[in-house]
mmCIF file of N, CA and C in Angstrom:
data_model
loop_
_atom_site.group_PDB
_atom_site.id
_atom_site.type_symbol
_atom_site.label_atom_id
_atom_site.label_comp_id
_atom_site.label_asym_id
_atom_site.label_seq_id
_atom_site.Cartn_x
_atom_site.Cartn_y
_atom_site.Cartn_z
ATOM 1 N N MET A 4 -3.793 -11.982 -57.188
ATOM 2 C CA MET A 4 -3.171 -11.896 -55.992
ATOM 3 C C MET A 4 -2.009 -12.916 -55.697
ATOM 4 N N ARG A 5 -0.942 -12.545 -54.853
ATOM 5 C CA ARG A 5 0.093 -13.144 -54.137
ATOM 6 C C ARG A 5 -0.468 -13.797 -53.088
ATOM 7 N N THR A 6 0.204 -15.098 -53.111
ATOM 8 C CA THR A 6 -0.224 -16.045 -52.088
ATOM 9 C C THR A 6 1.051 -16.270 -51.008
ATOM 10 N N VAL A 7 1.096 -16.392 -49.775
ATOM 11 C CA VAL A 7 2.443 -16.389 -48.995
ATOM 12 C C VAL A 7 2.611 -18.216 -48.797
ATOM 13 N N VAL A 8 3.736 -18.526 -49.506
ATOM 14 C CA VAL A 8 4.104 -20.177 -49.249
ATOM 15 C C VAL A 8 4.800 -19.969 -48.154
ATOM 16 N N ASP A 9 5.686 -19.010 -48.153
ATOM 17 C CA ASP A 9 6.549 -19.413 -46.896
ATOM 18 C C ASP A 9 6.703 -18.247 -45.462
ATOM 19 N N ASP A 10 5.809 -18.991 -44.769
ATOM 20 C CA ASP A 10 5.538 -18.662 -43.377
ATOM 21 C C ASP A 10 6.541 -18.571 -42.233
ATOM 22 N N ASP A 11 7.928 -18.370 -42.524
ATOM 23 C CA ASP A 11 8.851 -18.712 -41.471
ATOM 24 C C ASP A 11 8.667 -17.361 -40.960
ATOM 25 N N GLY A 12 9.373 -17.632 -39.475
ATOM 26 C CA GLY A 12 9.230 -16.505 -38.803
ATOM 27 C C GLY A 12 7.556 -15.803 -37.904
ATOM 28 N N SER A 13 6.738 -17.000 -38.367
ATOM 29 C CA SER A 13 5.403 -16.304 -37.701
ATOM 30 C C SER A 13 5.342 -16.312 -36.491
ATOM 31 N N VAL A 14 5.999 -18.075 -36.023
ATOM 32 C CA VAL A 14 5.637 -18.340 -34.778
ATOM 33 C C VAL A 14 6.287 -17.858 -33.658
ATOM 34 N N THR A 15 7.714 -16.859 -34.475
ATOM 35 C CA THR A 15 8.229 -16.180 -33.196
ATOM 36 C C THR A 15 7.879 -14.976 -32.983
ATOM 37 N N ILE A 16 6.990 -14.549 -34.382
ATOM 38 C CA ILE A 16 6.342 -13.025 -33.854
ATOM 39 C C ILE A 16 4.978 -13.586 -32.933
ATOM 40 N N GLU A 17 4.612 -14.373 -33.102
ATOM 41 C CA GLU A 17 3.342 -14.984 -32.183
ATOM 42 C C GLU A 17 4.099 -15.689 -30.602
ATOM 43 N N ALA A 18 4.886 -16.004 -30.420
ATOM 44 C CA ALA A 18 5.677 -16.158 -29.052
ATOM 45 C C ALA A 18 6.223 -14.967 -28.405
ATOM 46 N N ALA A 19 6.699 -13.934 -29.353
ATOM 47 C CA ALA A 19 7.190 -12.555 -28.657
ATOM 48 C C ALA A 19 6.144 -11.922 -28.091
ATOM 49 N N LEU A 20 4.727 -11.671 -29.176
ATOM 50 C CA LEU A 20 3.749 -11.271 -28.145
ATOM 51 C C LEU A 20 2.928 -12.056 -27.260
ATOM 52 N N ALA A 21 2.952 -13.020 -27.176
ATOM 53 C CA ALA A 21 2.270 -13.486 -25.910
ATOM 54 C C ALA A 21 3.336 -13.533 -24.585
ATOM 55 N N LEU A 22 4.781 -13.141 -24.897
ATOM 56 C CA LEU A 22 5.775 -13.397 -23.708
ATOM 57 C C LEU A 22 5.352 -11.938 -23.188
ATOM 58 N N SER A 23 5.150 -10.949 -23.875
ATOM 59 C CA SER A 23 5.370 -9.849 -23.742
ATOM 60 C C SER A 23 3.781 -9.417 -22.946
ATOM 61 N N SER A 24 2.549 -10.203 -23.483
ATOM 62 C CA SER A 24 1.285 -10.259 -22.986
ATOM 63 C C SER A 24 1.431 -10.642 -21.494
ATOM 64 N N LEU A 25 2.272 -11.873 -21.152
ATOM 65 C CA LEU A 25 2.602 -12.207 -19.828
ATOM 66 C C LEU A 25 3.540 -11.726 -19.154
ATOM 67 N N VAL A 26 4.184 -10.717 -19.813
ATOM 68 C CA VAL A 26 4.951 -9.965 -19.080
ATOM 69 C C VAL A 26 4.413 -8.765 -18.347
ATOM 70 N N LEU A 27 3.523 -7.954 -19.536
ATOM 71 C CA LEU A 27 2.602 -7.060 -18.911
ATOM 72 C C LEU A 27 1.494 -7.209 -17.599
ATOM 73 N N VAL A 28 0.855 -8.969 -17.680
ATOM 74 C CA VAL A 28 0.084 -9.067 -16.777
ATOM 75 C C VAL A 28 0.446 -9.327 -15.680
ATOM 76 N N ALA A 29 2.432 -9.901 -15.377
ATOM 77 C CA ALA A 29 2.732 -9.836 -14.470
ATOM 78 C C ALA A 29 2.959 -8.497 -13.274
ATOM 79 N N ALA A 30 3.631 -8.013 -14.507
ATOM 80 C CA ALA A 30 4.148 -6.664 -14.327
ATOM 81 C C ALA A 30 2.867 -6.058 -12.874
ATOM 82 N N GLY A 31 1.568 -6.333 -14.072
ATOM 83 C CA GLY A 31 -0.107 -5.371 -13.094
ATOM 84 C C GLY A 31 0.237 -5.994 -11.878
ATOM 85 N N ILE A 32 0.187 -7.505 -12.030
ATOM 86 C CA ILE A 32 0.066 -8.300 -10.670
ATOM 87 C C ILE A 32 0.729 -7.782 -9.535
ATOM 88 N N ILE A 33 2.033 -7.754 -9.668
ATOM 89 C CA ILE A 33 2.913 -7.354 -8.300
ATOM 90 C C ILE A 33 3.101 -6.150 -8.360
ATOM 91 N N GLY A 34 2.647 -5.580 -9.160
ATOM 92 C CA GLY A 34 2.081 -3.883 -8.660
ATOM 93 C C GLY A 34 1.050 -3.732 -7.769
ATOM 94 N N ALA A 35 -0.226 -4.927 -8.336
ATOM 95 C CA ALA A 35 -1.565 -4.739 -7.086
ATOM 96 C C ALA A 35 -1.167 -4.901 -5.938
ATOM 97 N N ILE A 36 0.130 -6.714 -5.568
ATOM 98 C CA ILE A 36 0.007 -7.165 -4.474
ATOM 99 C C ILE A 36 1.262 -5.878 -3.816
ATOM 100 N N ALA A 37 1.930 -5.390 -4.164
ATOM 101 C CA ALA A 37 2.844 -4.281 -3.812
ATOM 102 C C ALA A 37 1.726 -2.683 -2.827
ATOM 103 N N THR A 38 0.675 -2.720 -3.599
ATOM 104 C CA THR A 38 -0.030 -1.594 -3.435
ATOM 105 C C THR A 38 -0.763 -1.902 -2.294
ATOM 106 N N MET A 39 -1.492 -3.366 -2.394
ATOM 107 C CA MET A 39 -2.066 -3.953 -1.001
ATOM 108 C C MET A 39 -1.133 -4.216 0.426
ATOM 109 N N ALA A 40 0.147 -4.641 -0.052
ATOM 110 C CA ALA A 40 0.527 -4.447 1.656
ATOM 111 C C ALA A 40 0.979 -2.975 1.756
ATOM 112 N N SER A 41 1.025 -1.803 0.617
ATOM 113 C CA SER A 41 1.063 -0.662 1.435
ATOM 114 C C SER A 41 0.001 0.011 2.167
ATOM 115 N N TYR A 42 -0.845 -0.969 1.915
ATOM 116 C CA TYR A 42 -2.489 -0.234 2.419
ATOM 117 C C TYR A 42 -2.408 -0.988 4.009
ATOM 118 N N ILE A 43 -1.941 -2.344 3.679
ATOM 119 C CA ILE A 43 -1.937 -3.096 4.953
ATOM 120 C C ILE A 43 -0.905 -2.384 6.269
ATOM 121 N N ALA A 44 0.463 -1.993 5.538
ATOM 122 C CA ALA A 44 1.291 -1.173 5.996
ATOM 123 C C ALA A 44 0.558 -0.043 6.811
ATOM 124 N N ALA A 45 -0.147 0.788 5.895
ATOM 125 C CA ALA A 45 -0.591 1.821 6.491
ATOM 126 C C ALA A 45 -1.627 1.546 7.910
ATOM 127 N N VAL A 46 -2.115 0.778 8.052
ATOM 128 C CA VAL A 46 -3.259 0.532 8.856
ATOM 129 C C VAL A 46 -2.832 -0.036 9.822
ATOM 130 N N ASP A 47 -1.762 -0.825 9.803
ATOM 131 C CA ASP A 47 -0.672 -1.232 11.071
ATOM 132 C C ASP A 47 -0.369 0.415 11.835
ATOM 133 N N MET A 48 0.160 1.209 11.080
ATOM 134 C CA MET A 48 0.864 2.491 11.458
ATOM 135 C C MET A 48 -0.475 3.161 12.107
ATOM 136 N N ALA A 49 -1.286 2.741 11.391
ATOM 137 C CA ALA A 49 -2.318 4.359 12.178
ATOM 138 C C ALA A 49 -2.615 3.456 13.256
ATOM 139 N N GLY A 50 -3.067 2.400 13.299
ATOM 140 C CA GLY A 50 -3.195 1.608 14.981
ATOM 141 C C GLY A 50 -2.376 1.518 15.758
ATOM 142 N N ALA A 51 -0.811 1.609 15.321
ATOM 143 C CA ALA A 51 0.268 2.108 16.487
ATOM 144 C C ALA A 51 0.309 3.391 16.922
ATOM 145 N N ALA A 52 0.199 4.181 16.043
ATOM 146 C CA ALA A 52 0.352 5.796 16.388
ATOM 147 C C ALA A 52 -0.699 5.877 16.904
ATOM 148 N N ALA A 53 -2.131 5.327 16.682
ATOM 149 C CA ALA A 53 -3.295 5.764 18.010
ATOM 150 C C ALA A 53 -2.943 5.401 19.493
ATOM 151 N N ARG A 54 -2.631 4.306 19.092
ATOM 152 C CA ARG A 54 -2.434 3.338 20.877
ATOM 153 C C ARG A 54 -1.258 4.109 21.355
ATOM 154 N N SER A 55 -0.431 4.507 20.463
ATOM 155 C CA SER A 55 1.264 4.842 21.288
ATOM 156 C C SER A 55 0.870 6.516 21.702
ATOM 157 N N HIS A 56 0.107 7.325 20.988
ATOM 158 C CA HIS A 56 -0.549 8.091 21.484
ATOM 159 C C HIS A 56 -1.471 8.617 23.155
ATOM 160 N N ALA A 57 -1.895 7.168 22.614
ATOM 161 C CA ALA A 57 -3.395 6.943 23.544
ATOM 162 C C ALA A 57 -2.754 7.198 24.852
ATOM 163 N N ILE A 58 -1.313 5.789 24.954
ATOM 164 C CA ILE A 58 -0.513 5.854 25.958
ATOM 165 C C ILE A 58 0.131 6.742 26.580
ATOM 166 N N GLY A 59 0.734 7.570 25.531
ATOM 167 C CA GLY A 59 1.451 8.749 25.863
ATOM 168 C C GLY A 59 3.130 8.454 25.696
ATOM 169 N N VAL A 60 3.022 7.456 24.688
ATOM 170 C CA VAL A 60 4.695 7.207 23.931
ATOM 171 C C VAL A 60 4.569 7.564 22.732
ATOM 172 N N GLU A 61 5.571 8.033 22.444
ATOM 173 C CA GLU A 61 5.847 9.063 21.121
ATOM 174 C C GLU A 61 6.238 7.835 20.244
ATOM 175 N N TYR A 62 5.164 7.783 19.322
ATOM 176 C CA TYR A 62 5.304 6.886 17.996
ATOM 177 C C TYR A 62 6.425 7.462 16.645
ATOM 178 N N GLN A 63 7.038 6.043 16.307
ATOM 179 C CA GLN A 63 7.704 6.348 15.010
ATOM 180 C C GLN A 63 7.729 5.485 13.772
ATOM 181 N N PRO A 64 7.280 5.737 12.924
ATOM 182 C CA PRO A 64 6.528 5.417 11.925
ATOM 183 C C PRO A 64 7.958 3.985 11.300
ATOM 184 N N ALA A 65 7.036 2.784 10.921
ATOM 185 C CA ALA A 65 8.124 1.768 10.750
ATOM 186 C C ALA A 65 8.764 2.433 9.050
ATOM 187 N N ARG A 66 8.300 3.001 8.296
ATOM 188 C CA ARG A 66 8.527 3.554 7.151
ATOM 189 C C ARG A 66 8.511 4.773 6.812
ATOM 190 N N GLU A 67 9.929 5.501 5.904
ATOM 191 C CA GLU A 67 10.290 6.530 6.069
ATOM 192 C C GLU A 67 9.045 7.514 5.659
ATOM 193 N N ASP A 68 8.852 6.648 4.361
ATOM 194 C CA ASP A 68 8.263 7.936 3.509
ATOM 195 C C ASP A 68 6.473 7.652 4.017
ATOM 196 N N ALA A 69 6.513 7.271 5.162
ATOM 197 C CA ALA A 69 4.746 7.450 5.690
ATOM 198 C C ALA A 69 4.721 9.009 6.299
ATOM 199 N N ARG A 70 3.953 9.559 6.085
ATOM 200 C CA ARG A 70 2.960 10.360 6.599
ATOM 201 C C ARG A 70 2.171 10.413 7.988
ATOM 202 N N VAL A 71 2.320 10.514 8.996
ATOM 203 C CA VAL A 71 1.714 10.440 10.244
ATOM 204 C C VAL A 71 0.561 11.671 10.547
ATOM 205 N N SER A 72 -0.460 11.727 10.860
ATOM 206 C CA SER A 72 -0.768 13.112 11.650
ATOM 207 C C SER A 72 -1.914 12.217 12.702
ATOM 208 N N VAL A 73 -1.798 12.910 13.924
ATOM 209 C CA VAL A 73 -2.366 12.468 15.083
ATOM 210 C C VAL A 73 -3.417 13.724 15.944
ATOM 211 N N GLN A 74 -4.857 13.609 15.751
ATOM 212 C CA GLN A 74 -5.481 14.609 16.613
ATOM 213 C C GLN A 74 -6.382 13.957 17.966
ATOM 214 N N GLU A 75 -6.585 14.704 18.400
ATOM 215 C CA GLU A 75 -6.998 14.307 20.168
ATOM 216 C C GLU A 75 -8.523 15.290 19.807
ATOM 217 N N SER A 76 -9.671 14.674 20.198
ATOM 218 C CA SER A 76 -11.095 15.213 20.473
ATOM 219 C C SER A 76 -11.698 14.423 21.483
ATOM 220 N N ALA A 77 -12.588 15.118 22.351
ATOM 221 C CA ALA A 77 -13.159 14.141 23.142
ATOM 222 C C ALA A 77 -13.003 12.816 24.050
ATOM 223 N N GLY A 78 -11.604 12.760 24.079
ATOM 224 C CA GLY A 78 -11.508 11.815 24.687
ATOM 225 C C GLY A 78 -10.764 10.730 23.833
ATOM 226 N N LEU A 79 -10.668 10.957 22.375
ATOM 227 C CA LEU A 79 -10.631 10.203 21.406
ATOM 228 C C LEU A 79 -9.178 10.281 20.488
ATOM 229 N N ILE A 80 -8.678 9.226 20.799
ATOM 230 C CA ILE A 80 -7.255 9.534 19.634
ATOM 231 C C ILE A 80 -7.786 9.063 17.945
ATOM 232 N N ARG A 81 -7.194 10.354 17.235
ATOM 233 C CA ARG A 81 -7.503 9.745 15.813
ATOM 234 C C ARG A 81 -6.414 9.847 15.291
ATOM 235 N N ALA A 82 -5.650 8.814 14.538
ATOM 236 C CA ALA A 82 -4.219 8.675 13.926
ATOM 237 C C ALA A 82 -4.792 8.575 12.155
ATOM 238 N N SER A 83 -4.049 9.338 11.279
ATOM 239 C CA SER A 83 -4.154 9.347 10.305
ATOM 240 C C SER A 83 -2.902 8.887 9.374
ATOM 241 N N VAL A 84 -2.713 8.011 8.756
ATOM 242 C CA VAL A 84 -1.798 7.660 8.008
ATOM 243 C C VAL A 84 -1.454 7.379 6.338
ATOM 244 N N SER A 85 -0.317 8.559 5.611
ATOM 245 C CA SER A 85 -0.086 8.371 4.350
ATOM 246 C C SER A 85 0.724 7.504 3.942
ATOM 247 N N VAL A 86 0.645 6.120 2.990
ATOM 248 C CA VAL A 86 1.811 5.921 2.382
ATOM 249 C C VAL A 86 1.707 5.778 1.011
ATOM 250 N N ASP A 87 3.134 5.919 0.474
ATOM 251 C CA ASP A 87 3.285 5.541 -0.926
ATOM 252 C C ASP A 87 3.484 4.240 -1.762
ATOM 253 N N ALA A 88 2.540 4.580 -2.288
ATOM 254 C CA ALA A 88 2.298 2.956 -2.882
ATOM 255 C C ALA A 88 2.710 2.853 -4.535
ATOM 256 N N PRO A 89 2.885 2.015 -5.181
ATOM 257 C CA PRO A 89 3.126 1.621 -6.165
ATOM 258 C C PRO A 89 2.133 2.442 -7.290
ATOM 259 N N ILE A 90 0.958 2.116 -7.176
ATOM 260 C CA ILE A 90 -0.398 2.614 -7.839
ATOM 261 C C ILE A 90 -0.945 3.699 -6.753
ATOM 262 N N GLY A 91 -0.682 4.716 -6.885
ATOM 263 C CA GLY A 91 -1.376 5.669 -5.925
ATOM 264 C C GLY A 91 -0.621 5.761 -4.382
ATOM 265 N N THR A 92 -1.323 6.560 -3.836
ATOM 266 C CA THR A 92 -1.164 6.472 -2.345
ATOM 267 C C THR A 92 -2.027 6.006 -1.393
ATOM 268 N N MET A 93 -1.615 5.505 -0.532
ATOM 269 C CA MET A 93 -2.551 4.605 0.416
ATOM 270 C C MET A 93 -2.721 5.240 1.629
ATOM 271 N N SER A 94 -3.661 5.195 2.103
ATOM 272 C CA SER A 94 -3.875 6.162 3.479
ATOM 273 C C SER A 94 -4.961 4.919 4.592
ATOM 274 N N ALA A 95 -4.547 5.369 5.593
ATOM 275 C CA ALA A 95 -5.768 4.717 6.337
ATOM 276 C C ALA A 95 -6.094 5.649 7.739
ATOM 277 N N GLU A 96 -6.664 5.151 9.038
ATOM 278 C CA GLU A 96 -7.077 5.675 9.677
ATOM 279 C C GLU A 96 -7.670 4.803 11.099
ATOM 280 N N ALA A 97 -7.172 5.565 11.957
ATOM 281 C CA ALA A 97 -7.441 4.575 13.325
ATOM 282 C C ALA A 97 -7.906 5.378 14.438
ATOM 283 N N VAL A 98 -8.949 5.177 14.932
ATOM 284 C CA VAL A 98 -9.203 5.602 16.542
ATOM 285 C C VAL A 98 -9.357 4.708 17.718
ATOM 286 N N PHE A 99 -8.733 5.246 18.964
ATOM 287 C CA PHE A 99 -8.570 4.638 20.110
ATOM 288 C C PHE A 99 -8.766 6.185 21.054
ATOM 289 N N PRO A 100 -9.714 5.214 22.334
ATOM 290 C CA PRO A 100 -9.894 6.163 23.122
ATOM 291 C C PRO A 100 -8.755 6.463 24.018
ATOM 292 N N ALA A 101 -8.147 7.405 24.427
ATOM 293 C CA ALA A 101 -7.448 8.069 25.601
ATOM 294 C C ALA A 101 -7.058 7.377 26.721
ATOM 295 N N GLU A 102 -6.035 7.318 26.756
ATOM 296 C CA GLU A 102 -5.993 6.256 28.045
ATOM 297 C C GLU A 102 -6.002 7.787 29.509
ATOM 298 N N VAL A 103 -6.445 7.132 30.465
ATOM 299 C CA VAL A 103 -6.808 8.221 31.714
ATOM 300 C C VAL A 103 -6.178 7.863 32.743
ATOM 301 N N ALA A 104 -5.136 7.993 33.412
ATOM 302 C CA ALA A 104 -4.228 7.848 34.535
ATOM 303 C C ALA A 104 -4.721 8.090 35.532
ATOM 304 N N GLY A 105 -4.885 6.562 36.487
ATOM 305 C CA GLY A 105 -5.449 6.581 37.689
ATOM 306 C C GLY A 105 -4.836 7.417 38.946
ATOM 307 N N ASN A 106 -5.598 7.609 40.232
ATOM 308 C CA ASN A 106 -4.965 8.165 41.024
ATOM 309 C C ASN A 106 -4.599 6.343 41.928
ATOM 310 N N ASP A 107 -3.700 6.495 42.314
ATOM 311 C CA ASP A 107 -3.312 5.176 43.018
ATOM 312 C C ASP A 107 -2.671 5.970 44.336
#
């Protein structure tokens, strides 16, 4: 059996493996944070769309990749928003009561 006496380069390989693992973990964390930010944006846009429709103002989404749908039934405004995210598609829904115009 041959024994390896010279282990030059083994530290380089270990460092390369450790560094690539750290890069993968960092990329996963950044992707998760960006996905959470997309969800928060979807929640915000759903609430804003429902409020806007409830008071009779047209809503323009903050992001161009957002898909907004608004339905009204039984005096309630329901807004659904879907936003593309790095990990899947985030969607949110908000419900607001419709504003009733009073006679002054």
